[in-house]
Amino acid sequence: MSAVLISSFEPFGGEVINPSQEVTRALAGRFHTIELPVACTQASAQLIAKIEELSPSIVIMLGENGGSSHIAPERVAINIDDFRIPDHAGYQPHGETITPDGPAAYFSTLPIYEIVESVTTAQIPAKISNSAGTYVCNHLFYSIRHYLEQHSPHISAGFVHLPYLPAQTTNKPEGTPSLTLETMVRGMELLIQACEGETQIIA
Ligand code: PCA
């Protein structure tokens, strides 16, 4: 089994599917995977437990960013929770730090430029995102980077936001962007290859 661990989120915000979950299910069997609740404390604890169990060399966290049109590796996680809607545990902080004694931000340690180059070369839309938001995805990204920085700095980790799947756009305004499952899975295969290539060079 590969040394890559991929996490996904359950549906949220009135959706019945989450592209991160569908994509991750399609990749399961070839990579380690874990499905997380949209609850920031629980999701972080569950992913940290999985990292401790598996000791992967690469952790790729996936989530939905509805309305975007690209596979988007996130550049940075910020030390802020500011939730527009409560998470699934009913928690809704406004402008609170995630880790009071932690740094303001952590950069992704995935090779985000190589990822975008590799995915776009295959005619699949990808671009770097400079904000993972201030909701559960950013919280997970920050918490995992903080944990790894302290305990396992050799493990590379980053977050990637995905657009809607086409089925999610049927009840949305005309022109709402989406990517097919097949396209996102192919994009993820290329993304993972880019990460693995980078890890081998570093190792
Ligand atoms: N996207 C949300 C949380 C779960 C998900 O898939 C976010 O961007 O924070």
Short mmCIF file of C-alpha atoms and ligand atoms in Angstrom, two decimals, residues 8-12 18-20 37-38 62-66 132-139 159 161, ligand 1:
data_model
loop_
_atom_site.label_atom_id
_atom_site.label_comp_id
_atom_site.label_asym_id
_atom_site.label_seq_id
_atom_site.Cartn_x
_atom_site.Cartn_y
_atom_site.Cartn_z
CA SER A 8 -12.27 13.53 2.90
CA PHE A 9 -15.32 15.15 4.45
CA GLU A 10 -18.94 14.06 4.70
CA PRO A 11 -21.60 16.20 2.93
CA PHE A 12 -22.46 19.53 4.58
CA ASN A 18 -19.33 15.81 -1.04
CA PRO A 19 -16.93 15.59 -4.00
CA SER A 20 -14.04 14.94 -1.62
CA PRO A 37 -17.05 14.46 10.01
CA VAL A 38 -17.57 18.18 9.33
CA LEU A 62 -9.58 17.07 0.55
CA GLY A 63 -12.73 19.17 0.89
CA GLU A 64 -15.46 20.82 -1.18
CA ASN A 65 -15.35 24.43 -2.27
CA GLY A 66 -18.69 24.81 -4.03
CA ALA A 132 -8.69 27.79 2.56
CA GLY A 133 -11.41 29.88 4.23
CA THR A 134 -12.04 30.06 7.95
CA TYR A 135 -14.28 27.02 8.40
CA VAL A 136 -13.67 23.33 9.10
CA CYS A 137 -11.30 22.71 6.16
CA ASN A 138 -8.93 25.49 7.24
CA HIS A 139 -9.20 24.28 10.86
CA PHE A 159 -5.12 20.72 1.72
CA HIS A 161 -10.27 22.03 -2.35
N1 PCA B 1 -15.63 21.95 2.87
C1 PCA B 1 -15.77 22.81 4.03
C2 PCA B 1 -15.83 21.87 5.21
C3 PCA B 1 -16.08 20.52 4.66
C4 PCA B 1 -15.83 20.64 3.20
O1 PCA B 1 -15.82 19.71 2.39
C5 PCA B 1 -14.71 23.90 4.11
O2 PCA B 1 -14.23 24.33 3.05
O3 PCA B 1 -14.36 24.34 5.19
#
